[in-house]
XYZ file of C-alpha atoms in Angstrom:
439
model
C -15.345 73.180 30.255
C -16.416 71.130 27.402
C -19.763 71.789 25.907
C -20.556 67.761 26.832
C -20.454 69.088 30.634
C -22.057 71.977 30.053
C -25.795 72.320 30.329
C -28.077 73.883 27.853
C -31.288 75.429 28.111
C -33.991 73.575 26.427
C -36.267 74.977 24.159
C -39.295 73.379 23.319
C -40.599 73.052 20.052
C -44.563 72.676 20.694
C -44.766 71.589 16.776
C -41.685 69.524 16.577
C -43.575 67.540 20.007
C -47.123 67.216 18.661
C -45.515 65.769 15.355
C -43.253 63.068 16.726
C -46.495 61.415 18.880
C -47.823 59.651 16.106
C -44.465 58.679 15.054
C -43.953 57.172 18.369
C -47.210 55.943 19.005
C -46.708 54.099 15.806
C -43.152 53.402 14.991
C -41.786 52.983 18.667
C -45.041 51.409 20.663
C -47.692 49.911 18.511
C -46.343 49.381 14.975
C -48.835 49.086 12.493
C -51.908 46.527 12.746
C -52.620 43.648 10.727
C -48.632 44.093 9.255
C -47.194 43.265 12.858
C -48.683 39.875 12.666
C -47.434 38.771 9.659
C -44.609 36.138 10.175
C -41.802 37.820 8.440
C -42.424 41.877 8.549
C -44.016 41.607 11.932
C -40.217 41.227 13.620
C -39.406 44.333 11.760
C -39.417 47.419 14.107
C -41.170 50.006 11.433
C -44.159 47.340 11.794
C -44.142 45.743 14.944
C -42.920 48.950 16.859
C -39.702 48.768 18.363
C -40.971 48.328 22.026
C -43.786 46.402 20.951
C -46.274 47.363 23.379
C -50.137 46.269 21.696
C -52.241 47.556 24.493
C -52.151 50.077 27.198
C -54.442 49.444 30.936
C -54.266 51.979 33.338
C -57.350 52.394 35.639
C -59.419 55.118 35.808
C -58.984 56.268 39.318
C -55.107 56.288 38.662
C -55.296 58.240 35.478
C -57.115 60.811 37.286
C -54.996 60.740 39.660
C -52.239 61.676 37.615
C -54.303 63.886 35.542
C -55.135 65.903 38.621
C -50.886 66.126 39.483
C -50.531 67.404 36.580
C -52.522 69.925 36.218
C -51.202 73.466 35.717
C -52.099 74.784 39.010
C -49.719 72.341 40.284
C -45.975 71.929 40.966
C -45.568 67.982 39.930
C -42.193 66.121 39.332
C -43.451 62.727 37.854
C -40.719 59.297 39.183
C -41.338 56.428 37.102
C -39.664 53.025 37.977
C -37.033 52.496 35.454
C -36.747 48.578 34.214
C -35.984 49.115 30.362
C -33.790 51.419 28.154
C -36.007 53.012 25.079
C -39.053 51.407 26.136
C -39.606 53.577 29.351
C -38.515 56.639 27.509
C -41.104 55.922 24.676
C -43.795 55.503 27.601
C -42.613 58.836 29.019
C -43.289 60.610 25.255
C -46.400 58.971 25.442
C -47.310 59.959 29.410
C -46.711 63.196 28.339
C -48.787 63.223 25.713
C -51.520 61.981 27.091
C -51.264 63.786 30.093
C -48.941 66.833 29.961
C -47.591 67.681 26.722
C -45.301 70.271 28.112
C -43.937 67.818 30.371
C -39.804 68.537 30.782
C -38.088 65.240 31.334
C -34.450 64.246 32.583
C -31.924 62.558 30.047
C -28.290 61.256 30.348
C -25.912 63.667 29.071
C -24.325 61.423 26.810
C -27.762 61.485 24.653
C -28.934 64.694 25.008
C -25.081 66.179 23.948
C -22.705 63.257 23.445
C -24.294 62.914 19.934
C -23.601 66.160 18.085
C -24.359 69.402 17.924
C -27.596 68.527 15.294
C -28.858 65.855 17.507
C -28.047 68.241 20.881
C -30.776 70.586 18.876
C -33.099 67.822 18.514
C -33.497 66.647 22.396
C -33.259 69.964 23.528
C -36.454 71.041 20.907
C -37.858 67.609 22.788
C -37.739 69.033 26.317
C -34.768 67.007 27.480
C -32.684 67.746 29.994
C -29.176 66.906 30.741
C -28.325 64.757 33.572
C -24.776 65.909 34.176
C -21.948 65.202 36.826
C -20.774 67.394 38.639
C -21.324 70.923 39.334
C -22.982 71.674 35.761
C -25.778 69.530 37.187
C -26.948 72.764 39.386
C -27.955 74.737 36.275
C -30.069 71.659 34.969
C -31.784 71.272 38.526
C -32.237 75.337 38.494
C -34.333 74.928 35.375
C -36.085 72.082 36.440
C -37.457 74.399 39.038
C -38.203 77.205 37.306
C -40.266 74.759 34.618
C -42.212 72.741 37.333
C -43.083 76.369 39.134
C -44.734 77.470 35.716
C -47.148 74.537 35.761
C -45.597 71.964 33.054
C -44.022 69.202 35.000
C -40.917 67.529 35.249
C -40.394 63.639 34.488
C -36.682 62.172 36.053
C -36.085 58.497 36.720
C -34.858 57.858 40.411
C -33.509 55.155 40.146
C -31.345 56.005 37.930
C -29.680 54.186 35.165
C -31.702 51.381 33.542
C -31.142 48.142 35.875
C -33.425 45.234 33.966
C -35.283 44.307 36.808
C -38.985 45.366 36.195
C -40.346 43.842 39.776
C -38.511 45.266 42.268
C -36.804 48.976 42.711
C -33.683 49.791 43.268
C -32.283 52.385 46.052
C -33.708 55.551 44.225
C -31.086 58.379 44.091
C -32.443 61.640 45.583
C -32.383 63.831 42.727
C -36.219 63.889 42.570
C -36.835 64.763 46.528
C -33.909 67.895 46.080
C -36.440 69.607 43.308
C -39.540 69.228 45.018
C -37.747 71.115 48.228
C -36.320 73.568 46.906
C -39.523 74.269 44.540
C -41.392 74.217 47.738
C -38.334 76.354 49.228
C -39.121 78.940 46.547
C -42.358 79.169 46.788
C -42.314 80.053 50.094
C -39.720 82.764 49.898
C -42.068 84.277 47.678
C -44.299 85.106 50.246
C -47.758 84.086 48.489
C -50.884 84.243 50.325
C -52.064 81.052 48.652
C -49.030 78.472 47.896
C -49.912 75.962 44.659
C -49.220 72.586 45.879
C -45.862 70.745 45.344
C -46.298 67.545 44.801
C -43.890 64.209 43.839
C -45.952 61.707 41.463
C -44.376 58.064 41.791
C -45.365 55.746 39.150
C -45.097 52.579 38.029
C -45.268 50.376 35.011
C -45.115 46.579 34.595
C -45.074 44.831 30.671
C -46.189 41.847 30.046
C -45.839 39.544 27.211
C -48.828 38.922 25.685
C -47.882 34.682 24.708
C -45.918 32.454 25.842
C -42.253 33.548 23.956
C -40.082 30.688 25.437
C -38.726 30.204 22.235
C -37.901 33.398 21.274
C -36.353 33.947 24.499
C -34.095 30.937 24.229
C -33.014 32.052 20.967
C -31.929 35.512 22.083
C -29.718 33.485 25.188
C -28.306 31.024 22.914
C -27.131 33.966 20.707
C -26.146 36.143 23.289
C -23.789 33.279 24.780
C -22.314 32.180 21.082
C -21.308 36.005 20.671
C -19.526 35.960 24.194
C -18.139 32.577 23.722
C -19.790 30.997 26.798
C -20.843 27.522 27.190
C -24.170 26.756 27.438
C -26.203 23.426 26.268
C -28.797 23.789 23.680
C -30.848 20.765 25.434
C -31.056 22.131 28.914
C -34.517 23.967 29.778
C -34.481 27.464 29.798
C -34.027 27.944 33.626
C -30.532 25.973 33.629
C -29.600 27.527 30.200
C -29.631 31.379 32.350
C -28.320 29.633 34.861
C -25.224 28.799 32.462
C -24.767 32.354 30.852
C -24.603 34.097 34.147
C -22.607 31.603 35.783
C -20.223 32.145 32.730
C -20.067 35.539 33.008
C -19.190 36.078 36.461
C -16.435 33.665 36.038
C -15.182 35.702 33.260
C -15.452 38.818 35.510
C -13.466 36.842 38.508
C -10.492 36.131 36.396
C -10.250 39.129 34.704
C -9.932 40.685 37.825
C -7.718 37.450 39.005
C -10.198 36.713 41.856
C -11.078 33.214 42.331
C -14.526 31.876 42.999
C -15.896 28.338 44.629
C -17.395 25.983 41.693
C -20.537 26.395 40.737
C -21.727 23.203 42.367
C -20.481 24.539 45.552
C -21.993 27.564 46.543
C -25.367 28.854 44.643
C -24.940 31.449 41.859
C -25.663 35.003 44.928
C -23.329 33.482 47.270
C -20.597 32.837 44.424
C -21.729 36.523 43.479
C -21.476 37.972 46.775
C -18.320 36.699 47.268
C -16.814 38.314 44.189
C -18.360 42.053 45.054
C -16.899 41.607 48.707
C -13.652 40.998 46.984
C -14.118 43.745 44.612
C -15.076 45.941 47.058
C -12.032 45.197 49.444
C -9.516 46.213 46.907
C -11.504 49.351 45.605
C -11.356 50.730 49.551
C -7.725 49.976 49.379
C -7.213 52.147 46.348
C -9.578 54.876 47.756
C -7.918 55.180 51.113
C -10.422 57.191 53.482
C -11.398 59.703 50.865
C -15.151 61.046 51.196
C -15.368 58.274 53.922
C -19.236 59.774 54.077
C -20.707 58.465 51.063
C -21.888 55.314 50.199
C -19.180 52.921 48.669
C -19.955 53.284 45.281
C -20.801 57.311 45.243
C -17.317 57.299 46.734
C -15.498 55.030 44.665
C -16.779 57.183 41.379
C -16.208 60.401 43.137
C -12.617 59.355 44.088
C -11.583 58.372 40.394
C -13.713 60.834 39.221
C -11.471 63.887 40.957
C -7.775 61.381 40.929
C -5.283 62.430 39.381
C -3.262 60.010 40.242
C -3.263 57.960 36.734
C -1.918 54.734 38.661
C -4.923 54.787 41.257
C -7.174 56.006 38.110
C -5.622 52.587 36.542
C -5.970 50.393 39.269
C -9.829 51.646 40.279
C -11.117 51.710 36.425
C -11.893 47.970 36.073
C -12.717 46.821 39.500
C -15.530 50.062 39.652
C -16.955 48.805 36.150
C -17.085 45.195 37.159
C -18.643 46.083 40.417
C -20.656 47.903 39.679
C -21.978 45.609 36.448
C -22.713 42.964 39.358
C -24.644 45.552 41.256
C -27.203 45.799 38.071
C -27.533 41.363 39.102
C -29.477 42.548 42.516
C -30.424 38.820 44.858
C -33.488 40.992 46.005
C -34.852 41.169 42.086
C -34.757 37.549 42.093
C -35.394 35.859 45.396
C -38.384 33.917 44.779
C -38.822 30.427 43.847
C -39.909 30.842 40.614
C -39.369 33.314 37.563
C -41.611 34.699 35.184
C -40.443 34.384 31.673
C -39.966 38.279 31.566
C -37.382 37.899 34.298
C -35.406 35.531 32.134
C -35.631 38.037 29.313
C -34.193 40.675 31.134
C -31.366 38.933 32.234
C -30.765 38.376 29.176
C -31.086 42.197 27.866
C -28.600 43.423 30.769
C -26.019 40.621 30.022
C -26.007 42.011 26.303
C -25.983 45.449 27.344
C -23.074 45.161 29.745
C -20.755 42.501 27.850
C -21.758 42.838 24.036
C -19.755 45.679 21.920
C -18.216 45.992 19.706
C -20.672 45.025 16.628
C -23.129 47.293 15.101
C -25.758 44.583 16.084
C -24.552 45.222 19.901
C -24.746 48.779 19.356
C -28.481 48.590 17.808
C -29.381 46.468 20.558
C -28.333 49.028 23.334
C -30.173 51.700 21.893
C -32.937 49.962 20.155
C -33.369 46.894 22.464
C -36.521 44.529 20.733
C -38.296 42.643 23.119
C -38.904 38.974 22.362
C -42.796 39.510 21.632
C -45.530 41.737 21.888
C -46.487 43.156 24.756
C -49.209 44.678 27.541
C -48.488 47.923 29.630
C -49.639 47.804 32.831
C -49.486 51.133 34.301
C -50.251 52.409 38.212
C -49.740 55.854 39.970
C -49.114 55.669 43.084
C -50.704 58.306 45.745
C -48.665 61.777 45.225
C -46.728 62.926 47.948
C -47.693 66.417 48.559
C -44.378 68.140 49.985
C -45.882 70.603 52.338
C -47.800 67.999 54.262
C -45.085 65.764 54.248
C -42.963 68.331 55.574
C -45.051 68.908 58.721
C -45.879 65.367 58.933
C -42.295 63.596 59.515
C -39.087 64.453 61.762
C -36.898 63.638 59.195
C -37.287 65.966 56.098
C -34.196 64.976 54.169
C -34.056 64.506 50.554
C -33.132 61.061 51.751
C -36.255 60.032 54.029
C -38.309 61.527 51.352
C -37.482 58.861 48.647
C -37.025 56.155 50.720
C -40.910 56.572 51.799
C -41.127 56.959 48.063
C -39.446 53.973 47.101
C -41.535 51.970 49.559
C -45.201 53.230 48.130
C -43.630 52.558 44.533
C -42.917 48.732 45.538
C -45.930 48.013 47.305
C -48.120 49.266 44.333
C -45.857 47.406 41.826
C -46.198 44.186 44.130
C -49.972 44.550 44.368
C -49.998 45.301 40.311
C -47.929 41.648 40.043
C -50.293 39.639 42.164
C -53.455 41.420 40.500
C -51.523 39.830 37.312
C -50.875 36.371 39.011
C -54.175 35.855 39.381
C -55.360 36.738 36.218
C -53.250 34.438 34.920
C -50.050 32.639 36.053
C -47.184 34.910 36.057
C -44.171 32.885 38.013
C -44.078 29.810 36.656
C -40.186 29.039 35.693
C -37.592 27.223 38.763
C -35.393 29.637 40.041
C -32.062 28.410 39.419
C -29.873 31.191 41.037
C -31.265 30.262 44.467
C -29.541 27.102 44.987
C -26.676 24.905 44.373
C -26.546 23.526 40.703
């Protein structure tokens, strides 16, 4: 087995930890005051911090209340949302050192050891661990375990991959729900008198730009469509000019996979969308035949070219899984509204340049190092823990499944009341939704 699929023990480096939070705090959140304003150096990441996140608000009660989850006598696995790559792992360095600085938190295995043996070193001195398919994933969850049952914590995303769409969750996978069972499992085949409490933490965090960044914004679409060769005016208003890009680019995904959509005057941009993933999805089954008939279509779609070894199915499936699944990240329920908030623009924006820019170092910066289009707020919330004994007796259905779909559910309504608190502070939607309706 190669050592990429192969998980590695971590090995925390308390030193190596409590010297990189000033660098992030710095370098990666705040950047460095009084230089970050200045016109010229304050777009540069070493001064403006690459996330660019100015100020931090989380309440008091919910900072205790996360303070008190993670305290040692505990057994606490900590489920942010997960709406931006970098930024949320910089806010997870600085959760944990805030909060729990011996905090273990999940990575994909394509940073953690797709990047050398030196830089494998690195993360695993950082407390990563190794999200890996397959079976090497049970070693990774066995540690996991055995680090949450000595009191530190463990930080995984449920969602997932990073979708850009900071208002609304996806389906959470149920990694997250697994761990807390079976550390609740263990602890109870230990036969304790007195069993520390197991508990799952969900969070959530919303950013906010601090001033209006239209402009900036439009720049990064304008640049984003020259560099994919898409049409799109420079007069229109910003609305119609996203509108444009991702009209263009699930065109370019239709004939690439020689589908053929209605006109965009025709059908609005989620029906045209819809149509495309139904199509997708049609031909996918037809390549899969009735394999693993139990999962859901896409977990069975991967797993099937995952285990093929049939290089003509392998061929066939490769390109209609990636541009379903790209369309997936595009969710109608993210942006169903009437209006959009200039932060929902900009992460359009991000995911088209994620998914369709490559090539270029600039593209590769950008998908590691993704800048934001201006400074920024964090807003952060923790949402009541779910202590899994409790739960346990409390519901007929004590799946891994039931457990983070009540999980998803708290983490939504606690991001929804975080986005009205914010709406009336100060207008947040404000933008016509143009993917609603016919152009």
């Amino acid at each position: 087995m190669s050592r990429l699929h192969t998980f590695v023990t971590p090995r925390p480096d308390a030193a190596l930890m409590q010297f990189l939070v000033p660098v992030n705090r710095w370098l990666n959140l705040h950047g460095v005051p009084l230089l970050r304003d200045l016109p010229v150096l304050g777009r540069l990441p070493g001064f403006s911090g690459v996330a660019d996140i100015r100020e931090w608000h989380v309440p008091p009660e919910h900072e205790a209340r996360l303070r008190q989850a993670l305290s040692p006598r505990n057994v606490s696995f900590i489920g942010p949302n997960h709406p931006e790559f970098f930024t949320d792992w910089m806010i997870d360095k600085e959760l944990s050192a805030r909060y729990a600085p011996q905090l273990a938190s999940w990575a994909t295995h394509t940073v953690v050891n797709g990047m050398g043996a030196a830089m494998q070193r690195f993360w695993l001195r950082n407390n990563l661990i190794a999200q890996i398919p397959g079976a090497a994933s049970q070693a990774a969850k066995q540690h996991s375990v055995d680090w949450a049952l000595q009191g530190h914590g463990v930080l995984l995303h449920p969602e997932g991959a990073v979708g850009w769409h900071a208002d609304w969750l996806a389906p959470l996978f149920p990694g997250i729900a697994e761990l807390a069972l079976s550390a609740h499992a263990r602890l109870q085949a230990m036969g304790l008198e007195r069993l520390p409490p197991v508990h799952i933490v969900p969070v959530v965090w919303k950013l906010r730009f601090l001033h209006d960044e239209t402009r900036a914004i439009r720049r990064e679409l304008l640049w984003t469509a020259a560099r994919l060769r898409l049409e799109v005016s420079a007069d229109a208003d910003l609305p119609q000019q996203l509108f444009q890009l991702l009209s263009g680019v699930l065109e370019r995904e239709a004939s690439q996979c020689d589908i053929s959509l209605p006109l965009r005057h025709e059908q609005a941009y989620f029906e045209r969308q819809l149509r495309l993933q139904q199509q997708l999805a049609a031909r996918l089954d037809l390549l899969a035949g009735t394999e693993h008939a139990g999962l859901s279509e896409g977990r069975r779609w991967s797993k099937v070219l995952r285990e093929s070894r049939d290089e003509s199915q392998r061929q066939g499936m490769k390109p209609l899984l990636a541009a379903w699944e790209r369309l997936q990240r595009l969710a109608p329920a993210a942006y169903s509204q009437p209006l959009l908030a200039q932060e929902q623009v900009a992460e359009c924006i991000k995911r088209v340049r994620n998914d369709y820019c490559k090539g270029r170092l600039r593209d590769t910066l950008n998908a590691f190092f993704p800048r934001p289009a201006g400074p920024r707020a964090l807003f952060m919330r923790v949402v009541e823990p779910i202590e899994i004994s409790r739960w346990l007796r409390e519901q007929s259905d004590n799946s891994a499944a039931a457990l983070v779909a009540q999980m998803r559910i708290s983490m939504q309504q606690e991001l929804n009341s975080l986005l009205d608190g914010l709406h009336k502070r100060e207008p947040y939607w404000t933008l016509p939704n143009p993917l609603i309706s016919r152009a």
